[in-house]
mmCIF file with all atom_site columns, C-alpha atoms in Angstrom:
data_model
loop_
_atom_site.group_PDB
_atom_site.id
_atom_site.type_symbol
_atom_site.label_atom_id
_atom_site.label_alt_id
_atom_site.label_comp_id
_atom_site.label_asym_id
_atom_site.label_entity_id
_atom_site.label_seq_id
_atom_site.pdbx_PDB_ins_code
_atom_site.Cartn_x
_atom_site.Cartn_y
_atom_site.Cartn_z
_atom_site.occupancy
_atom_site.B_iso_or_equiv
_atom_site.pdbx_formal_charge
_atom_site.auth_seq_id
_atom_site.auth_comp_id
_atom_site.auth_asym_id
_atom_site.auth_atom_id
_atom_site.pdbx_PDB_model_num
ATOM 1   C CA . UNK T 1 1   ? -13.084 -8.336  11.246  1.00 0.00 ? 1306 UNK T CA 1
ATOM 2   C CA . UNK T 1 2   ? -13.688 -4.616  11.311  1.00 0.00 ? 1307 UNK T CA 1
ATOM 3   C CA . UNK T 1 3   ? -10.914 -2.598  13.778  1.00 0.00 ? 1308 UNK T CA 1
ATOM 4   C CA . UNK T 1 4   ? -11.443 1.016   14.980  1.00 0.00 ? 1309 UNK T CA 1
ATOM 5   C CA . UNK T 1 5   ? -9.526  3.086   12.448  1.00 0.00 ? 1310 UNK T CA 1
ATOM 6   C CA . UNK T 1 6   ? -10.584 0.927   9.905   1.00 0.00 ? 1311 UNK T CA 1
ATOM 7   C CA . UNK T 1 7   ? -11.919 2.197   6.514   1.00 0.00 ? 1312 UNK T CA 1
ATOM 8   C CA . UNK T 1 8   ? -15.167 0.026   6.944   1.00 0.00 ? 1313 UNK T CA 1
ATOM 9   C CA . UNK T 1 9   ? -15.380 1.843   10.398  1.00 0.00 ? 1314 UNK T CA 1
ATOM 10  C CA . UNK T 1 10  ? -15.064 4.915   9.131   1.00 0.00 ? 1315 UNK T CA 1
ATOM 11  C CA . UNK T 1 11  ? -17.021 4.775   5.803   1.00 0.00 ? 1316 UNK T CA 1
ATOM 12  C CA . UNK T 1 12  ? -19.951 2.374   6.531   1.00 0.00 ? 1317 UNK T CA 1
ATOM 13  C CA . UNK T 1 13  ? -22.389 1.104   3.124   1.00 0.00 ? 1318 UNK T CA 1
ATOM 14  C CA . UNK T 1 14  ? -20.064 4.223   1.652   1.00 0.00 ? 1319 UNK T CA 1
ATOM 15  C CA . UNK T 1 15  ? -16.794 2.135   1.495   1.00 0.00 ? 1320 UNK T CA 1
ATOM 16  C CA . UNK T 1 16  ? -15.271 1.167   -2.208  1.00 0.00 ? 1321 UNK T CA 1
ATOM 17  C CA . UNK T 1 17  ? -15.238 -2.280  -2.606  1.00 0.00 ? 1322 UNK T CA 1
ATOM 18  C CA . UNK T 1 18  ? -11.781 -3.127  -0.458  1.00 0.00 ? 1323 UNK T CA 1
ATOM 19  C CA . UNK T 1 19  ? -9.730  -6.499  -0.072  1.00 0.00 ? 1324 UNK T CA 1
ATOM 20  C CA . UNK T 1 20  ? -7.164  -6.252  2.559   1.00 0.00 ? 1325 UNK T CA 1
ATOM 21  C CA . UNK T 1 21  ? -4.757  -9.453  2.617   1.00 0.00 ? 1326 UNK T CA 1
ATOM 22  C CA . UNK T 1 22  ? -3.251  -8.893  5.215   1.00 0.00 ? 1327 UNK T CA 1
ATOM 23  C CA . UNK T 1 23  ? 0.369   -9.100  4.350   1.00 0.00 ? 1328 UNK T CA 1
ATOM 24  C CA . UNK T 1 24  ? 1.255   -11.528 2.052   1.00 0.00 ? 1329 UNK T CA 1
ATOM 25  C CA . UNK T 1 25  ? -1.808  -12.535 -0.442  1.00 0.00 ? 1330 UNK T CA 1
ATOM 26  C CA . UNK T 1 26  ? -3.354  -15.983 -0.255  1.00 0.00 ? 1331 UNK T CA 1
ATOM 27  C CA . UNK T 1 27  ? -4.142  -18.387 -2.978  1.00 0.00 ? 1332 UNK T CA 1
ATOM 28  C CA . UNK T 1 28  ? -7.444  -16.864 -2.426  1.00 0.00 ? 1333 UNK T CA 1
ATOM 29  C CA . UNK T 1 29  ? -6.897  -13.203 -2.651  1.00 0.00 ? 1334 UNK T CA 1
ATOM 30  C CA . UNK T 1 30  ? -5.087  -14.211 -5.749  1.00 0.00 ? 1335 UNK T CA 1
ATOM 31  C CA . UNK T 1 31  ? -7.904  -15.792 -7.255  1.00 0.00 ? 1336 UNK T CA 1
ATOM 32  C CA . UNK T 1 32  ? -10.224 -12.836 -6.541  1.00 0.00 ? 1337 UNK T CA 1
ATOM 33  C CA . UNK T 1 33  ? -8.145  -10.166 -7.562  1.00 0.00 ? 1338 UNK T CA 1
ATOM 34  C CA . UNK T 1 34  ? -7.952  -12.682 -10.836 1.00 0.00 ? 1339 UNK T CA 1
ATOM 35  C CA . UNK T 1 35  ? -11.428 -12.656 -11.196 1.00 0.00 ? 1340 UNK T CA 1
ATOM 36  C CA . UNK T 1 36  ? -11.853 -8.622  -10.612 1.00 0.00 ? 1341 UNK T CA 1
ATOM 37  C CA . UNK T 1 37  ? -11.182 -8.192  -14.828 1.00 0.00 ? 1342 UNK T CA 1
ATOM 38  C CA . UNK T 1 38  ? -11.743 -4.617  -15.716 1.00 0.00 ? 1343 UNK T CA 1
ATOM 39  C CA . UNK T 1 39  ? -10.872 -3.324  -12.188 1.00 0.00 ? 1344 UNK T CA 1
ATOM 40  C CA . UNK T 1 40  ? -8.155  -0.836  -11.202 1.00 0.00 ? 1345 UNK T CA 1
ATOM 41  C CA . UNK T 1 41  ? -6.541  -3.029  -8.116  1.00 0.00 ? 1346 UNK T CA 1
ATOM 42  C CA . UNK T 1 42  ? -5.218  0.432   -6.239  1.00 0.00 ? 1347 UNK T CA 1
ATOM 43  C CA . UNK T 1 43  ? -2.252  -1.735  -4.364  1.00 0.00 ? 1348 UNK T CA 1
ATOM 44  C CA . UNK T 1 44  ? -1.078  -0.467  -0.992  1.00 0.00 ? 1349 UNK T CA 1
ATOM 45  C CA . UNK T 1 45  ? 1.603   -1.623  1.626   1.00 0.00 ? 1350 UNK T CA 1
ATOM 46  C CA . UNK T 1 46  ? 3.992   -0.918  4.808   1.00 0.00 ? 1351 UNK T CA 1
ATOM 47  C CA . UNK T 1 47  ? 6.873   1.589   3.432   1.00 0.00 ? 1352 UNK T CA 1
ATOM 48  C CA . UNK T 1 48  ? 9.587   -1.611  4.774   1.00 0.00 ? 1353 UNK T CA 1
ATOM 49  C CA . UNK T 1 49  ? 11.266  -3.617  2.417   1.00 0.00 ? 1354 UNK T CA 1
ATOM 50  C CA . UNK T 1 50  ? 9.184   -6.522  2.546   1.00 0.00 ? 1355 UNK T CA 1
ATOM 51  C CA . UNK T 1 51  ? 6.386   -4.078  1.766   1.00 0.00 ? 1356 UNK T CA 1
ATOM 52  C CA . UNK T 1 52  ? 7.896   -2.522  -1.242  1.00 0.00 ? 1357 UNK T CA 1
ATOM 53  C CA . UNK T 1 53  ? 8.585   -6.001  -2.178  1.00 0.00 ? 1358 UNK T CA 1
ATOM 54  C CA . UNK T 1 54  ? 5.261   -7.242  -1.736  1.00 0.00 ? 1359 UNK T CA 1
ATOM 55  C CA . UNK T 1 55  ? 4.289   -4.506  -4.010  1.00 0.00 ? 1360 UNK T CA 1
ATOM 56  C CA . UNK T 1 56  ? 6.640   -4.463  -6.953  1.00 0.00 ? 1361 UNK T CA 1
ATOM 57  C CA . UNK T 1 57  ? 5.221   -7.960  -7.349  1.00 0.00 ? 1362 UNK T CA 1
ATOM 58  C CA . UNK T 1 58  ? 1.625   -7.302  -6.831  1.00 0.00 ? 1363 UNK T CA 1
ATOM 59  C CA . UNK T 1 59  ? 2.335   -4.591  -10.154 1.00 0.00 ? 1364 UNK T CA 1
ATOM 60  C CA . UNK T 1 60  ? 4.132   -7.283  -11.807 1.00 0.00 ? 1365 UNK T CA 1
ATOM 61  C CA . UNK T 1 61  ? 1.397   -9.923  -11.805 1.00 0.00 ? 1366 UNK T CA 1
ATOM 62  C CA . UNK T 1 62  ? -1.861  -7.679  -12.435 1.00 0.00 ? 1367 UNK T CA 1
ATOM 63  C CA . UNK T 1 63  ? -1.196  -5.168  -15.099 1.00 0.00 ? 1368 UNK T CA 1
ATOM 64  C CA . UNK T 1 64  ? -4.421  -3.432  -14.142 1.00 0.00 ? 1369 UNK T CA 1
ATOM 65  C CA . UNK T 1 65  ? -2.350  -2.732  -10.490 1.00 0.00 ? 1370 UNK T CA 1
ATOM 66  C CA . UNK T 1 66  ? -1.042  0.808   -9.781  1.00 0.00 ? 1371 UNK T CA 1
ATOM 67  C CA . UNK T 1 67  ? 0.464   2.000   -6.379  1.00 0.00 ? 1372 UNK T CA 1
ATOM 68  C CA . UNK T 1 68  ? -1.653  3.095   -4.033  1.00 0.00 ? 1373 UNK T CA 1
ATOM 69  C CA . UNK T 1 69  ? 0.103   5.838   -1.993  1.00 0.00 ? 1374 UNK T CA 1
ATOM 70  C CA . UNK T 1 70  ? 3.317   4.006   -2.379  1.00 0.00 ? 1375 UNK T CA 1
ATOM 71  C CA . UNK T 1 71  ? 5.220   7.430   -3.371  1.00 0.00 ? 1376 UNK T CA 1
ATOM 72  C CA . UNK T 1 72  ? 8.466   9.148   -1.739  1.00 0.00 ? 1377 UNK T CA 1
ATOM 73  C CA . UNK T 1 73  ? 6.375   11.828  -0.723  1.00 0.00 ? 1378 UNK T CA 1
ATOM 74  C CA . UNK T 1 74  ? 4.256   9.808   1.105   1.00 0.00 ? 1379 UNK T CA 1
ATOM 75  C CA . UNK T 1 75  ? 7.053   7.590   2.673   1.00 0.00 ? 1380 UNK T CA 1
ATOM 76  C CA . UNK T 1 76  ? 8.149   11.374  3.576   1.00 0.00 ? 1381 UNK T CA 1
ATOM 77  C CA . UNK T 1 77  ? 4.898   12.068  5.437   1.00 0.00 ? 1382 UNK T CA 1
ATOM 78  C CA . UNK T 1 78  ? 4.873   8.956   7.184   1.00 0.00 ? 1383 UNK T CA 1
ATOM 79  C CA . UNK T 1 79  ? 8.308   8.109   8.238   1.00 0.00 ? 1384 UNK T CA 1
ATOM 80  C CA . UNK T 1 80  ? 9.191   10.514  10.609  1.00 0.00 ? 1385 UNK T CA 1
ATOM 81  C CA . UNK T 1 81  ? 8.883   8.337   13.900  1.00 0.00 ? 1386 UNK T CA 1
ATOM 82  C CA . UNK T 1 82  ? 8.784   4.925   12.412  1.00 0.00 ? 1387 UNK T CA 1
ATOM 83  C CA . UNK T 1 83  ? 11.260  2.049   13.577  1.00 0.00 ? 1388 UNK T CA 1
ATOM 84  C CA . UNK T 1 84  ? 14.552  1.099   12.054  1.00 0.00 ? 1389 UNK T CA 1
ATOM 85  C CA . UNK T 1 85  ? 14.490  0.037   8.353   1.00 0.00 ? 1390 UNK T CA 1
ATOM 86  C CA . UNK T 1 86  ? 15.501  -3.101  8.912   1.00 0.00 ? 1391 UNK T CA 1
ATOM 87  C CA . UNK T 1 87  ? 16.730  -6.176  6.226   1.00 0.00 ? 1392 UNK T CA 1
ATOM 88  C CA . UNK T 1 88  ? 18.127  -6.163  2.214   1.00 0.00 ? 1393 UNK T CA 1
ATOM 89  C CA . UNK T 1 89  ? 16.952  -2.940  0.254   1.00 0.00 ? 1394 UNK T CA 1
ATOM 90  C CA . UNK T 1 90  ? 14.536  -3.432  -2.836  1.00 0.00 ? 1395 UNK T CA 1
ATOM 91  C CA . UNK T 1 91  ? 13.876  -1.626  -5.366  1.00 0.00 ? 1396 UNK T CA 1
ATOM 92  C CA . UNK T 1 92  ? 10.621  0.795   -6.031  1.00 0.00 ? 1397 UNK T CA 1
ATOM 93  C CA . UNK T 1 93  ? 10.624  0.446   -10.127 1.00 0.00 ? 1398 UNK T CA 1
ATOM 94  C CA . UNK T 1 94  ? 7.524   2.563   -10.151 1.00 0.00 ? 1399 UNK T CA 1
ATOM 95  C CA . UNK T 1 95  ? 9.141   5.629   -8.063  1.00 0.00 ? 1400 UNK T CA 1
ATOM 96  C CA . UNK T 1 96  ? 12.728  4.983   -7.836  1.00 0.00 ? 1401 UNK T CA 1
ATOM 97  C CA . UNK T 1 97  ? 13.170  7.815   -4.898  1.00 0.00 ? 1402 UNK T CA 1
ATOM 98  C CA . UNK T 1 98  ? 11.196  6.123   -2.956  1.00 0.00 ? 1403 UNK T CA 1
ATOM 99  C CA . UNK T 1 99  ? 13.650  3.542   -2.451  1.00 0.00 ? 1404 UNK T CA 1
ATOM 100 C CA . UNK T 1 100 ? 16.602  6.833   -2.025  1.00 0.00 ? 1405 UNK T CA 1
ATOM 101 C CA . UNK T 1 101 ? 14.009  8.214   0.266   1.00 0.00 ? 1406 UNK T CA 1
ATOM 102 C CA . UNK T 1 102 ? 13.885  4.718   2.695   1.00 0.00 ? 1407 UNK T CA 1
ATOM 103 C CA . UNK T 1 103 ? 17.525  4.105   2.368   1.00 0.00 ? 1408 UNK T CA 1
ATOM 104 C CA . UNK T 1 104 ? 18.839  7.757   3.078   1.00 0.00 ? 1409 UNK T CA 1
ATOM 105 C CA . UNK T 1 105 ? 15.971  7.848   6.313   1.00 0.00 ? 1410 UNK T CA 1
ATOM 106 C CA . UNK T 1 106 ? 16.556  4.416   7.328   1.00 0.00 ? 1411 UNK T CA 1
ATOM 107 C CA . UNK T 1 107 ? 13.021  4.460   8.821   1.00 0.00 ? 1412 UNK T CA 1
ATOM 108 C CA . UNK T 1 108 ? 10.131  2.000   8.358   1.00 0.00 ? 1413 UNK T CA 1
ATOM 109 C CA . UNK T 1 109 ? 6.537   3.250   7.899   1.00 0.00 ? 1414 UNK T CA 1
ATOM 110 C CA . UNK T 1 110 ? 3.484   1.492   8.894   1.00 0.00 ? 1415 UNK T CA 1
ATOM 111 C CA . UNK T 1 111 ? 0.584   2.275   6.597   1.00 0.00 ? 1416 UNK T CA 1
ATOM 112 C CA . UNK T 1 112 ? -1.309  3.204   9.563   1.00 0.00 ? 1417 UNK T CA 1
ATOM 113 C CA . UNK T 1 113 ? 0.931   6.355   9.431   1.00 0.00 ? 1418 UNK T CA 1
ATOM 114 C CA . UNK T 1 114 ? -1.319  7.078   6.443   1.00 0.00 ? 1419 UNK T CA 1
ATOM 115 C CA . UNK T 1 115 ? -4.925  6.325   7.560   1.00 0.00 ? 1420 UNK T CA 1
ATOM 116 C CA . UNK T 1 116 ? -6.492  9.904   7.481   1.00 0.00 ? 1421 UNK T CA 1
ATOM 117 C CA . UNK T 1 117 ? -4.966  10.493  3.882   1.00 0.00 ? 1422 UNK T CA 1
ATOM 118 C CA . UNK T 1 118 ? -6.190  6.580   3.170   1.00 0.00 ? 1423 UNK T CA 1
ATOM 119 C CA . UNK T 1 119 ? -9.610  6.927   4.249   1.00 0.00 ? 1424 UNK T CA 1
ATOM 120 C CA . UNK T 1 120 ? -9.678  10.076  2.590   1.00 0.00 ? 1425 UNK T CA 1
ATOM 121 C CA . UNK T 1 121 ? -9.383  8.778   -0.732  1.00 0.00 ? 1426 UNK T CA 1
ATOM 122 C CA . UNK T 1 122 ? -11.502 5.886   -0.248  1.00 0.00 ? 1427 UNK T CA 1
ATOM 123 C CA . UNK T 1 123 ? -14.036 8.709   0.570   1.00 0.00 ? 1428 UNK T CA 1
ATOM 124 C CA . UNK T 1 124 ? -13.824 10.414  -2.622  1.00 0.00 ? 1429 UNK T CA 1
ATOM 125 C CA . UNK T 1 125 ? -14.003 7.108   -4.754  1.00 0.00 ? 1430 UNK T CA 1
ATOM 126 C CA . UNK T 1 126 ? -17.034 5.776   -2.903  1.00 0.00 ? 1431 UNK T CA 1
ATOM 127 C CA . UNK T 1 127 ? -18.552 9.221   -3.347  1.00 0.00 ? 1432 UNK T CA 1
ATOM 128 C CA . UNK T 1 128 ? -18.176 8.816   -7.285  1.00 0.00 ? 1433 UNK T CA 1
#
């Protein structure tokens, strides 16, 4: 289903290929991203902990996975006005501030936060 906001919305025929799970990945987004050999799976989630979580094992399972805006200094940009940081910390092996940075704000960030920068990259890799 395509939202306002969204990058289909936004980018049209121009979009990257995307595959938005939704939270937590299903057997079948699994079995696609399995099936995507020789693909760089750009992985992106909510700066929470279940999101950081969700991430750490996305890199963990599909070595051809990198983080996808998952930085401190975006948490930084986007965590200004976001809700309590709520439940157990996690860890952010592949940018350990950006675990310091959500502990020390204590802040949540929606990736939503993020859309302009978002669809701005998706711009610039459908445009290559």
């Amino acid at each position: 289903m395509d939202r306002p906001g969204c990058a289909t919305t936004a980018l049209g025929a121009q979009a990257p290929p995307l595959i938005c799970t939704e939270g937590v990945p299903s057997g079948g987004v699994h079995t696609l991203l399995r099936a995507a050999r020789g693909a760089v799976i750009r992985w992106r989630n909510d700066f929470d902990w279940t999101g950081v979580r969700l991430t750490a094992a996305a890199l963990q399972r599909y070595p051809a996975a990198v983080p996808w805006r998952m930085a401190a200094a975006d948490y930084l940009l986007a965590a200004g006005a976001g809700t309590a940081l709520l439940g157990t910390p996690a860890r952010t092996p592949w940018d350990e501030s950006l675990g310091e940075a959500m502990r020390r704000t204590g802040r949540a960030a929606m990736e939503e936060r993020l859309l302009d920068r978002l669809i701005a990259d998706l711009r610039a890799a459908g445009a290559r």
